[in-house]
mmCIF file of C-alpha atoms in Angstrom:
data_model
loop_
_atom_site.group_PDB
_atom_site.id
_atom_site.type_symbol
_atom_site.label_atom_id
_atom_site.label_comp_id
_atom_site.label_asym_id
_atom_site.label_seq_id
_atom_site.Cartn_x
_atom_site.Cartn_y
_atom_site.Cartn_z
ATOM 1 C CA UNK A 36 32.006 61.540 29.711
ATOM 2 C CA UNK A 37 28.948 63.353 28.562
ATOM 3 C CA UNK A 38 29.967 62.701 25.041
ATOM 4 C CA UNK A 39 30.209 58.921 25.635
ATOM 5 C CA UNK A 40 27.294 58.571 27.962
ATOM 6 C CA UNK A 41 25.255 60.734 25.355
ATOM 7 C CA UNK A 42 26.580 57.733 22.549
ATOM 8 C CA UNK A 43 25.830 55.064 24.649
ATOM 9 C CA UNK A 44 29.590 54.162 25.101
ATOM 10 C CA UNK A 45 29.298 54.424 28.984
ATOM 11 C CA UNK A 46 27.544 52.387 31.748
ATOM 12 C CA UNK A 47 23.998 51.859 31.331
ATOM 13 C CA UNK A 48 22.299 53.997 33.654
ATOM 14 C CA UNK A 49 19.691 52.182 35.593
ATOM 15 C CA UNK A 50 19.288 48.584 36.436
ATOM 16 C CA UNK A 51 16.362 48.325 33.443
ATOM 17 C CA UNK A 52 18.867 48.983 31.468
ATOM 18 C CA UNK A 53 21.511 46.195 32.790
ATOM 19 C CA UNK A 54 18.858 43.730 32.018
ATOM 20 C CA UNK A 55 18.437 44.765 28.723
ATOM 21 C CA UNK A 56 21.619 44.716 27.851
ATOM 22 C CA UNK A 57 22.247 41.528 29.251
ATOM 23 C CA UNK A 58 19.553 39.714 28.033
ATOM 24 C CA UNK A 59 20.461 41.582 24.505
ATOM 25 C CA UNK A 60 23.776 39.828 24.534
ATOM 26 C CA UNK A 61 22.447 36.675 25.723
ATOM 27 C CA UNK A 62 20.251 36.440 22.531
ATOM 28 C CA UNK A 63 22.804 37.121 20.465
ATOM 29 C CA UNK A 64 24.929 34.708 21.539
ATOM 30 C CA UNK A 65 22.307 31.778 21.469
ATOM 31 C CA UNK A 66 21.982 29.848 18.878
ATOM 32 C CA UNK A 67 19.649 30.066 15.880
ATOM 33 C CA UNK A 68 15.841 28.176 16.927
ATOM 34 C CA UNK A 69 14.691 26.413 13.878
ATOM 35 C CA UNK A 70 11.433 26.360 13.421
ATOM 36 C CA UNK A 71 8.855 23.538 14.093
ATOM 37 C CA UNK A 72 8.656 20.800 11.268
ATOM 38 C CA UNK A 73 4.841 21.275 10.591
ATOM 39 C CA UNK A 74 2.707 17.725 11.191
ATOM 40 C CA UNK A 75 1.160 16.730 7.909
ATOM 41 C CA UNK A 76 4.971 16.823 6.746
ATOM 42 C CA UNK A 77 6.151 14.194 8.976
ATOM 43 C CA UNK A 78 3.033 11.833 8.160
ATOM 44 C CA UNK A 79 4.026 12.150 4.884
ATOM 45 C CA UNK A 80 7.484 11.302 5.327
ATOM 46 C CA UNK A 81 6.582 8.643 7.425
ATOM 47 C CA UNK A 82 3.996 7.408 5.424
ATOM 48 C CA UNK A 83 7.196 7.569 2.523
ATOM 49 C CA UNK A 84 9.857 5.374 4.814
ATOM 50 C CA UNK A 85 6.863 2.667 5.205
ATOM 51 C CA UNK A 86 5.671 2.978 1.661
ATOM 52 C CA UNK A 87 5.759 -0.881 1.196
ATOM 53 C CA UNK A 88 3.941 -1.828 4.583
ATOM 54 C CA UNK A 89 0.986 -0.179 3.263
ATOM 55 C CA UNK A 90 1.225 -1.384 -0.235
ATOM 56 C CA UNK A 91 1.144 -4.853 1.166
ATOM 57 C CA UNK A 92 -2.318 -3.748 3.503
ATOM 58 C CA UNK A 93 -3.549 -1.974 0.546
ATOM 59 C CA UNK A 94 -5.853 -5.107 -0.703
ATOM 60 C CA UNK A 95 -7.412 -5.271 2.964
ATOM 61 C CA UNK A 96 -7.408 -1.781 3.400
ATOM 62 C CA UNK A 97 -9.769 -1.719 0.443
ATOM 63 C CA UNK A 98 -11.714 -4.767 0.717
ATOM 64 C CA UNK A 99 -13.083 -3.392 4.093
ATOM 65 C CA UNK A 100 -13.953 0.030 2.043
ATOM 66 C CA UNK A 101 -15.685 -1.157 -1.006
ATOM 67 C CA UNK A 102 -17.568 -4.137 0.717
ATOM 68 C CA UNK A 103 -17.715 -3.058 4.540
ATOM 69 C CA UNK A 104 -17.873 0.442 4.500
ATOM 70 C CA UNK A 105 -19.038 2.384 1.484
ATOM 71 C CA UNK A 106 -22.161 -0.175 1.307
ATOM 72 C CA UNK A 107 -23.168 0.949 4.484
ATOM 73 C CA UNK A 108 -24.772 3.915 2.545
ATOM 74 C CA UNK A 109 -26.965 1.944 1.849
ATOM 75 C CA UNK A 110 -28.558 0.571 5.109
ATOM 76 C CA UNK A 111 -31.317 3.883 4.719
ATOM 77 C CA UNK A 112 -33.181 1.585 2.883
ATOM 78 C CA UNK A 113 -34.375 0.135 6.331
ATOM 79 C CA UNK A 114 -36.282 3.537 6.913
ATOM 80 C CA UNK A 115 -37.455 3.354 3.497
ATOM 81 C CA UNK A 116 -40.018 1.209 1.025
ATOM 82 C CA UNK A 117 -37.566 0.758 -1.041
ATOM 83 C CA UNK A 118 -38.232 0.684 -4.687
ATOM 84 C CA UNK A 119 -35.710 -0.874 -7.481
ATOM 85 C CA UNK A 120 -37.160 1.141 -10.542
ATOM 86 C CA UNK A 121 -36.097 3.903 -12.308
ATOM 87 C CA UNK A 122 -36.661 7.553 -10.528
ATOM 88 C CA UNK A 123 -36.926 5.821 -6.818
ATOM 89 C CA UNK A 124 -33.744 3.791 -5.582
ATOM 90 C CA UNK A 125 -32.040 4.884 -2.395
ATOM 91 C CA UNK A 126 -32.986 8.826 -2.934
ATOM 92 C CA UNK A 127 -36.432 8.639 -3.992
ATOM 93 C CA UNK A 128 -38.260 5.827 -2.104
ATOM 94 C CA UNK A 129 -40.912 6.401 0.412
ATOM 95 C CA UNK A 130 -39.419 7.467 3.463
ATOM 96 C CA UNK A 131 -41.787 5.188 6.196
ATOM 97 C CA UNK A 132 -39.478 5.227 10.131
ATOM 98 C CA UNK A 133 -39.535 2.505 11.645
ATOM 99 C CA UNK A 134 -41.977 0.172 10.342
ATOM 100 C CA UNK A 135 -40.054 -1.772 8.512
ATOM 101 C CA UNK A 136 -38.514 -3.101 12.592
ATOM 102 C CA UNK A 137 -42.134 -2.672 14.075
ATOM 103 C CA UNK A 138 -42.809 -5.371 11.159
ATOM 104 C CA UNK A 139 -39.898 -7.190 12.689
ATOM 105 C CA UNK A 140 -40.710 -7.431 16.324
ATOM 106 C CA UNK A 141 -44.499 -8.067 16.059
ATOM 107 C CA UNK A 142 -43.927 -11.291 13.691
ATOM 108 C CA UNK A 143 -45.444 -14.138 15.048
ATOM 109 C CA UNK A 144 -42.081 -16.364 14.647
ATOM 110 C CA UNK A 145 -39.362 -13.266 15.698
ATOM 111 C CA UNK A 146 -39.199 -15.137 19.321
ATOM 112 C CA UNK A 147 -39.009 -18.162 17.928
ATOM 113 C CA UNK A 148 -36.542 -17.359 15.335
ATOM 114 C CA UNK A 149 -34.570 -14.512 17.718
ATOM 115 C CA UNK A 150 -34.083 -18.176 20.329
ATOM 116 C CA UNK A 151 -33.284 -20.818 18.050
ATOM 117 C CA UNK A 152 -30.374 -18.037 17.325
ATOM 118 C CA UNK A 153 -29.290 -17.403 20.396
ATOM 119 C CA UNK A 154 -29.381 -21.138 21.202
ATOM 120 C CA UNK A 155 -26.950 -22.223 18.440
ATOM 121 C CA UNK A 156 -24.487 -19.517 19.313
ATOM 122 C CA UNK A 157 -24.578 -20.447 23.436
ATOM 123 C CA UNK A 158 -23.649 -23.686 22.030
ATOM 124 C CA UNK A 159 -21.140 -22.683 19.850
ATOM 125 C CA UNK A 160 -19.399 -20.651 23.000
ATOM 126 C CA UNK A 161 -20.166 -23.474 24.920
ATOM 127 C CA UNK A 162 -18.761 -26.013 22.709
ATOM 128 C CA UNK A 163 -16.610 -24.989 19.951
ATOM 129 C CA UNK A 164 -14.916 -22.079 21.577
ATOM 130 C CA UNK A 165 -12.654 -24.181 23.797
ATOM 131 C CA UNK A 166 -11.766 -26.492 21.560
ATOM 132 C CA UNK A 167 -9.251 -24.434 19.670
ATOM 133 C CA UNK A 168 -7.811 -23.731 22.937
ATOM 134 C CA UNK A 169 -7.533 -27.526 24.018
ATOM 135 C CA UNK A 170 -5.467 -28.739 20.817
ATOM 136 C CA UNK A 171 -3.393 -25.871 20.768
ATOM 137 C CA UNK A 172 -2.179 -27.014 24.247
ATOM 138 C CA UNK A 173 -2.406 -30.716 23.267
ATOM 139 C CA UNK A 174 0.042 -29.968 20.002
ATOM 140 C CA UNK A 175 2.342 -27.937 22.154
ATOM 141 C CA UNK A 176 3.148 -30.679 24.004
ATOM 142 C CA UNK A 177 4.111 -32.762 20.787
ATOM 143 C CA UNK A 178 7.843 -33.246 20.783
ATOM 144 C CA UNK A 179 7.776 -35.174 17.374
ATOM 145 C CA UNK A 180 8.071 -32.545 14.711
ATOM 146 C CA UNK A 181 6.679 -35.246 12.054
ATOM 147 C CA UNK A 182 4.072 -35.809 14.189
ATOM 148 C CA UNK A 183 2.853 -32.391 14.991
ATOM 149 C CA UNK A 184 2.786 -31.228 11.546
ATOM 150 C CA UNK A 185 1.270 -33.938 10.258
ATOM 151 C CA UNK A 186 -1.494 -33.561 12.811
ATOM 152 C CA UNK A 187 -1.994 -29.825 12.407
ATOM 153 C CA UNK A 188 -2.095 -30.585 8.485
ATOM 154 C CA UNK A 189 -5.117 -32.751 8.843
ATOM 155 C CA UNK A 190 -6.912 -30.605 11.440
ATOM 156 C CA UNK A 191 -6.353 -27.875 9.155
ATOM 157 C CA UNK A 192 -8.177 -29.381 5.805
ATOM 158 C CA UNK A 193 -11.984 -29.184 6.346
ATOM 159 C CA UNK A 194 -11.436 -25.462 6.743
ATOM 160 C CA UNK A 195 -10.521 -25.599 3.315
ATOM 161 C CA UNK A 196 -13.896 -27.339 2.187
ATOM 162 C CA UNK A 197 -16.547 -25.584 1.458
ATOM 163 C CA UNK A 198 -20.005 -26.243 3.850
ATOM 164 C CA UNK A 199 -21.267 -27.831 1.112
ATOM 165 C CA UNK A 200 -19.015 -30.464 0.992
ATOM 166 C CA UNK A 201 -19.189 -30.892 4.727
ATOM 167 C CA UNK A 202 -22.955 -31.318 4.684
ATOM 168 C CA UNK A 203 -22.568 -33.577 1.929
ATOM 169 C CA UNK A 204 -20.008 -36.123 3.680
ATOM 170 C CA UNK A 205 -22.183 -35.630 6.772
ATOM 171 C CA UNK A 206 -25.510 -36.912 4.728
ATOM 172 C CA UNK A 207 -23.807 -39.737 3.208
ATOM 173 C CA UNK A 208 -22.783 -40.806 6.706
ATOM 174 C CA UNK A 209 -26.114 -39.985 8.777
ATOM 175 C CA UNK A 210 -28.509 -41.214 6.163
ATOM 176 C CA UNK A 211 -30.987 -44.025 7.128
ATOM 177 C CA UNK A 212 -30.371 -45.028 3.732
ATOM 178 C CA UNK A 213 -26.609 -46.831 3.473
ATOM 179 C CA UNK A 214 -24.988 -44.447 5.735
ATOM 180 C CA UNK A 215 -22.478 -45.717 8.026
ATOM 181 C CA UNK A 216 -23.512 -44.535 10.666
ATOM 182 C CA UNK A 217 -27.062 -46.441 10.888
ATOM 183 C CA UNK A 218 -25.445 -49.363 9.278
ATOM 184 C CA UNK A 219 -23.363 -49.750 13.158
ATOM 185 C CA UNK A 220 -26.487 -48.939 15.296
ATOM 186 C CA UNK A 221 -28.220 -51.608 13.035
ATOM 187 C CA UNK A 222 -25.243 -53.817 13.343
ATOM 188 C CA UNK A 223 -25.471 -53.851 17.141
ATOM 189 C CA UNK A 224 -28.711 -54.280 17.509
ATOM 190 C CA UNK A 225 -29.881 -50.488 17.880
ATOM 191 C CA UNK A 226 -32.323 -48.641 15.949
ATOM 192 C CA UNK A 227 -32.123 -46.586 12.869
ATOM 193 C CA UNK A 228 -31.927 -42.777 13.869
ATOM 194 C CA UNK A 229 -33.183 -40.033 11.441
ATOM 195 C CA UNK A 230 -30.309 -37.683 12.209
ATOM 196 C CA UNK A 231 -31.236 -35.028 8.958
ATOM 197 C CA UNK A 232 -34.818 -35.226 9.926
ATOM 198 C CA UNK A 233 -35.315 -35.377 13.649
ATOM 199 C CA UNK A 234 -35.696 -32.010 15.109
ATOM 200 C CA UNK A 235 -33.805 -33.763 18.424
ATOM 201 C CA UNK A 236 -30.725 -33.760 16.329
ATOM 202 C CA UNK A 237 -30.201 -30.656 14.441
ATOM 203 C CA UNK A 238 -28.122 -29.160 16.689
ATOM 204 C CA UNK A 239 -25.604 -31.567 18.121
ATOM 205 C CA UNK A 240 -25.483 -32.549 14.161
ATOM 206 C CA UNK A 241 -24.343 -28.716 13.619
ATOM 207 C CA UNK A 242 -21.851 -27.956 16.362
ATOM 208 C CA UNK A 243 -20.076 -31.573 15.589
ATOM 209 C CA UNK A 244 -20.032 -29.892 11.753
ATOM 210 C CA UNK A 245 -18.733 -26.676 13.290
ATOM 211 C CA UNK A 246 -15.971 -28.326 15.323
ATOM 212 C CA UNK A 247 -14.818 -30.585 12.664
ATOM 213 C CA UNK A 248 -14.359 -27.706 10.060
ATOM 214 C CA UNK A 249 -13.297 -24.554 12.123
ATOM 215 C CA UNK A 250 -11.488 -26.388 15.355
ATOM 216 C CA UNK A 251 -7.898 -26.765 13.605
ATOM 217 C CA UNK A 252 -8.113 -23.778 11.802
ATOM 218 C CA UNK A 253 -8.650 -21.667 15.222
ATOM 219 C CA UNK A 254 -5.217 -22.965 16.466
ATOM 220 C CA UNK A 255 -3.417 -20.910 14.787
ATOM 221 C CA UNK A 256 -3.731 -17.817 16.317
ATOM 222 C CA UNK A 257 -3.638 -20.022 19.771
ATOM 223 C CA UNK A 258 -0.187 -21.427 18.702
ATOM 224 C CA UNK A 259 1.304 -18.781 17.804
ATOM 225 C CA UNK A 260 0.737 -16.750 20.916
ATOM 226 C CA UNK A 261 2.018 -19.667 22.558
ATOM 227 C CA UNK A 262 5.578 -19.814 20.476
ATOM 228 C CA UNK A 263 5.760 -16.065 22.056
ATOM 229 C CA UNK A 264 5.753 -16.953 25.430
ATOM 230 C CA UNK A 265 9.453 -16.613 27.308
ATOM 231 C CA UNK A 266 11.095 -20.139 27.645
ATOM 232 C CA UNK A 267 12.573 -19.095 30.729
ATOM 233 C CA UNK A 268 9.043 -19.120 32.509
ATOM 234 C CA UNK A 269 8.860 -23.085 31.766
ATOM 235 C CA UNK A 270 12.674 -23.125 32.865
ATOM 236 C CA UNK A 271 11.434 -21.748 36.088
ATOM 237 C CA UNK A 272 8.029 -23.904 36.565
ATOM 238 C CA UNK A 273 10.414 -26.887 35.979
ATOM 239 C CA UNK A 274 12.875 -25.549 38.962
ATOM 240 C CA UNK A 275 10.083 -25.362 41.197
ATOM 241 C CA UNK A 276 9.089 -28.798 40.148
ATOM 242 C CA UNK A 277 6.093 -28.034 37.999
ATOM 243 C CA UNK A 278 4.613 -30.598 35.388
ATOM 244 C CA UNK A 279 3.501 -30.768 32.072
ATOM 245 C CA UNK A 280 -0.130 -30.267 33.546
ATOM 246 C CA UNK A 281 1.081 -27.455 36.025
ATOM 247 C CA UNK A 282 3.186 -25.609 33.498
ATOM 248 C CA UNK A 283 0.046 -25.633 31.254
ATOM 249 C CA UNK A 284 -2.158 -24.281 33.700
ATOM 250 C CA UNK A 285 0.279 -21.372 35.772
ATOM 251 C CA UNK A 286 2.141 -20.725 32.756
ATOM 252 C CA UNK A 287 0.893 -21.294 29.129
ATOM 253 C CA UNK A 288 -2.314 -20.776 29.945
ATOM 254 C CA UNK A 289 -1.984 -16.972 31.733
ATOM 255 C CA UNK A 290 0.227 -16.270 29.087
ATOM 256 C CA UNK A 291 -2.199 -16.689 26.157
ATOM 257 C CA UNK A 292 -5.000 -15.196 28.212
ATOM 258 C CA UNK A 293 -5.401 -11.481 26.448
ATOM 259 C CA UNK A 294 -5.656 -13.676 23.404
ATOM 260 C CA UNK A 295 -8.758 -15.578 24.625
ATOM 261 C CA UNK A 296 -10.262 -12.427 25.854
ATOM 262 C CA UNK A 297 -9.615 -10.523 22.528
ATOM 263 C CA UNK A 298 -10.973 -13.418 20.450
ATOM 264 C CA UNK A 299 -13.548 -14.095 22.936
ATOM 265 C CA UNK A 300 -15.105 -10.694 22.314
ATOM 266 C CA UNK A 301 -14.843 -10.870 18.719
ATOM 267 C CA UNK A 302 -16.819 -14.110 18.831
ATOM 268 C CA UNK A 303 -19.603 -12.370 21.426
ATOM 269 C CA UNK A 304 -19.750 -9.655 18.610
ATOM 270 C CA UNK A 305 -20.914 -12.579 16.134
ATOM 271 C CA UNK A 306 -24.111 -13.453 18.369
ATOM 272 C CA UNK A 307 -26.628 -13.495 15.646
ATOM 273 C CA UNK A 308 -24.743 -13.775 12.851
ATOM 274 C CA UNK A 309 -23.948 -17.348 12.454
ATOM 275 C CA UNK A 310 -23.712 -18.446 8.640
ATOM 276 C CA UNK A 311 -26.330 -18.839 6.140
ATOM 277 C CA UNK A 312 -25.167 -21.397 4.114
ATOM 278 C CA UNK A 313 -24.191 -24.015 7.076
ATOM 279 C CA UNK A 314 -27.915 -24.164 8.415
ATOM 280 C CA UNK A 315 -29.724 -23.111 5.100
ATOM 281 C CA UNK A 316 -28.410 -26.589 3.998
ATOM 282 C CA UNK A 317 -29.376 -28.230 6.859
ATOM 283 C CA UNK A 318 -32.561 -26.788 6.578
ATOM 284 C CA UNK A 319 -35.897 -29.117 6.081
ATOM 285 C CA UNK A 320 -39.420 -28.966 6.777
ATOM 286 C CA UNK A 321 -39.193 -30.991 9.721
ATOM 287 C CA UNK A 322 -36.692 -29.273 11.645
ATOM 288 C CA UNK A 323 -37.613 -25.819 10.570
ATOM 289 C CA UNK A 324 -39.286 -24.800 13.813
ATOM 290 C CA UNK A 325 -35.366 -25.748 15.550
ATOM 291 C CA UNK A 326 -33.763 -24.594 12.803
ATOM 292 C CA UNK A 327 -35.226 -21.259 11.267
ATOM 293 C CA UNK A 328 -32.313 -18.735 12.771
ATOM 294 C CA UNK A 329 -32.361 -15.190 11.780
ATOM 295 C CA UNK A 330 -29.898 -15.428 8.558
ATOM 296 C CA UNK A 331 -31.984 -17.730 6.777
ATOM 297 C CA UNK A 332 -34.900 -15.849 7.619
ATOM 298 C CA UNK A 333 -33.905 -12.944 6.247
ATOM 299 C CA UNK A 334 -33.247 -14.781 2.601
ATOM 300 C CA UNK A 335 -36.758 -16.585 2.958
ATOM 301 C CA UNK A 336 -39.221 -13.764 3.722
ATOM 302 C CA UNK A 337 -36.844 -10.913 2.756
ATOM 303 C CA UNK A 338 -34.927 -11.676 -0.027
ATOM 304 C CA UNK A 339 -37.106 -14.253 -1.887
ATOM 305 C CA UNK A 340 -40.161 -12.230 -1.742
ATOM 306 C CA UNK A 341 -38.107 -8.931 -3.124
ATOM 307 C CA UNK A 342 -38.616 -7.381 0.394
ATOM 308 C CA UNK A 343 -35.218 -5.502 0.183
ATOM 309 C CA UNK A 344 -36.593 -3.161 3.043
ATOM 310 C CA UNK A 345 -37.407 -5.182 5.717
ATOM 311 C CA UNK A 346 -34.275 -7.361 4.836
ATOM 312 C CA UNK A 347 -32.355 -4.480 5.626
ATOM 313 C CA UNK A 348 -34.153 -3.537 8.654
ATOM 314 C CA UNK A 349 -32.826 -7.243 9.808
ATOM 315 C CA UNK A 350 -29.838 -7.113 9.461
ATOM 316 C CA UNK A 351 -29.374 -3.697 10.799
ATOM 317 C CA UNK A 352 -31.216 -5.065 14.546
ATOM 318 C CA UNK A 353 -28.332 -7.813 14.062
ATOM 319 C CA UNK A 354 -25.496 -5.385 13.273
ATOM 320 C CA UNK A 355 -26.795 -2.965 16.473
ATOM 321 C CA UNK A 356 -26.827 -5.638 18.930
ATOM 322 C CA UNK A 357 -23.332 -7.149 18.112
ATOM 323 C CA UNK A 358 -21.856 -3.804 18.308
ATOM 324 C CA UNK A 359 -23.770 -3.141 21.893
ATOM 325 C CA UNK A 360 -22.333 -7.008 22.749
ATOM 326 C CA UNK A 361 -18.507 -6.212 21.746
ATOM 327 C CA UNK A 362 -18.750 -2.814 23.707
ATOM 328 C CA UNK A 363 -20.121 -4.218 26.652
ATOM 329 C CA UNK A 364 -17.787 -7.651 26.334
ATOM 330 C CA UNK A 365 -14.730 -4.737 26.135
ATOM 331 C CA UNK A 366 -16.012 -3.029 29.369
ATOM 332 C CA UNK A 367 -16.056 -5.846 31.345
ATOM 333 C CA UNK A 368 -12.420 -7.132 30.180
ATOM 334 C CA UNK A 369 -11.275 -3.972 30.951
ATOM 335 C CA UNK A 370 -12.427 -3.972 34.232
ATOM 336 C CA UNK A 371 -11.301 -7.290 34.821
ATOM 337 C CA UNK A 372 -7.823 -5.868 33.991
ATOM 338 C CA UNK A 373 -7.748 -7.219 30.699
ATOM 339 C CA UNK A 374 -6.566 -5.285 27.570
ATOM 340 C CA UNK A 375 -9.923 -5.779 25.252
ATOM 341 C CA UNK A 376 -10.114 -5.048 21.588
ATOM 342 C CA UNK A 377 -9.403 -1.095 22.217
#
């Protein structure tokens, strides 16, 4: 006994000891823990089974980088009086703050300029946003399939026309000059109306341009949120004895809502910047003082002059108040129990 309790062949001796030798036995009898697969190796291998996903984002992926992102390197020009000549550029220009945006705020026309912007894009919320909205419901309710697609196909085409062309069909029809337009007011009796000159009619002029290029195009996305929406929730409005009015309104309608939101924020993000080619060609002497908006500002006392600088400075102010605008239109969905953007 002394022999074997010397060897270790006996009982263990204390209750330490029983534990040990338990939880020694345990362990050997569990299986073998592999260890962790470390992160970076299952990116990469999931990276691998998606391989073509990302090839086929790859041309977005670096649009946005060499046009969106990597110029943005350059917006320190704003701070700076910039120089284009050899031994200044970016790095060695004049370092001068913030006067290129005191410069800004104290011009004379900024108010002016700053409300004729914000003017045009109340009436484009106003206006244009809901109209996407309204034939997207309109050609849901099309049960000819000839019909609808013919529709959507014509809605669709003056996206496809450059603003050019659309200011050009619009002048041939507004002109006082052979237009069609004035030829029916002075058919009836009514008087000739300058619609490319009068300041009065710059505006409705543009958001009737607006609508009639970008309305059919902005179905889209409305149509195909609604071909997502369950059937069986129109099955149900029918049971109850819903309409074609009702069903819009309790079911198509709160269905497609986190759309709205989402593309309603987008648009709030695009407060200032509204196009400069649509109202630089609508642009005149006689309207200016309706129709100077910040965009073509910026290419008549910015780029035109050479002021790279102060151009800059401009269109940094627009970029930091549509980011402040999408933030604080993503709050308030959020609160209001909507998904937002992020």
């Amino acid at each position: 006994m002394k022999f074997g309790g010397l060897l270790g062949c006996g009982r263990p001796h204390s209750k330490n000891q029983r534990q040990r030798g338990i939880s020694m036995n345990q362990a050997a009898q569990m299986p073998e823990v592999k260890p962790m697969p470390r992160r970076d190796h299952a990116l990469t291998k999931r990276i691998w089974r998606n391989k073509w996903l990302y090839v086929m984002i790859s041309p977005g992926i670096l649009y946005f980088l060499i046009f969106k992102y990597f110029p943005m390197f350059g917006l320190i020009i704003a701070f700076e009086d910039y120089k284009p000549y050899p031994g200044k550029g970016i790095t060695g220009s004049e370092w001068v703050g913030l006067k290129h945006f005191e410069r800004l705020f104290t011009e004379p026309d900024f108010l002016n300029i700053l409300g004729n912007t914000l003017t045009l894009f109340a009436l484009n919320l106003i206006f244009f946003f809901p109209i996407p909205i309204i034939l997207s419901l309109m050609l849901n309710e099309v049960r000819l399939s000839i019909f609808k697609r013919t529709f959507q196909t014509l809605v669709y085409l003056p996206h496809f026309m450059s603003w050019v062309i659309i200011v050009s069909i619009s002048f041939v029809m507004l002109t006082m000059d052979g237009g069609i337009i004035n030829s029916l007011l002075e058919y009836f009796g009514f008087d000739k109306i300058n619609f490319l000159l009068s300041p009065d009619w710059f505006r409705p002029v543009y958001i009737i341009q607006v609508i009639w290029r970008e309305a059919g195009w902005g179905t889209i996305i409305y149509l195909a949120a609604i071909a997502s929406i369950d059937p069986q929730l129109y099955e149900a409005a029918r049971m109850d004895g819903a309409g074609r009015l009702r069903q819009m309104w309790h079911v198509t309608l709160p269905s497609i809502r986190s759309v709205i939101v989402v593309l309603l924020i987008l648009k709030i993000g695009d407060v200032l910047e509204l196009g400069f080619e649509h109202v630089y060609l609508l642009l005149n002497s006689m309207n200016r003082d309706v129709a100077e908006i910040i965009d073509t500002y910026v290419y008549t006392a910015g780029l035109r002059q050479g002021q790279f600088s102060y151009s800059a400075a401009i269109g940094l102010f627009k970029s930091v108040i549509g980011l402040v605008l999408v933030l604080f239109a993503n709050r308030l969905a959020k609160r209001m129990g909507e998904e937002g953007i992020y």
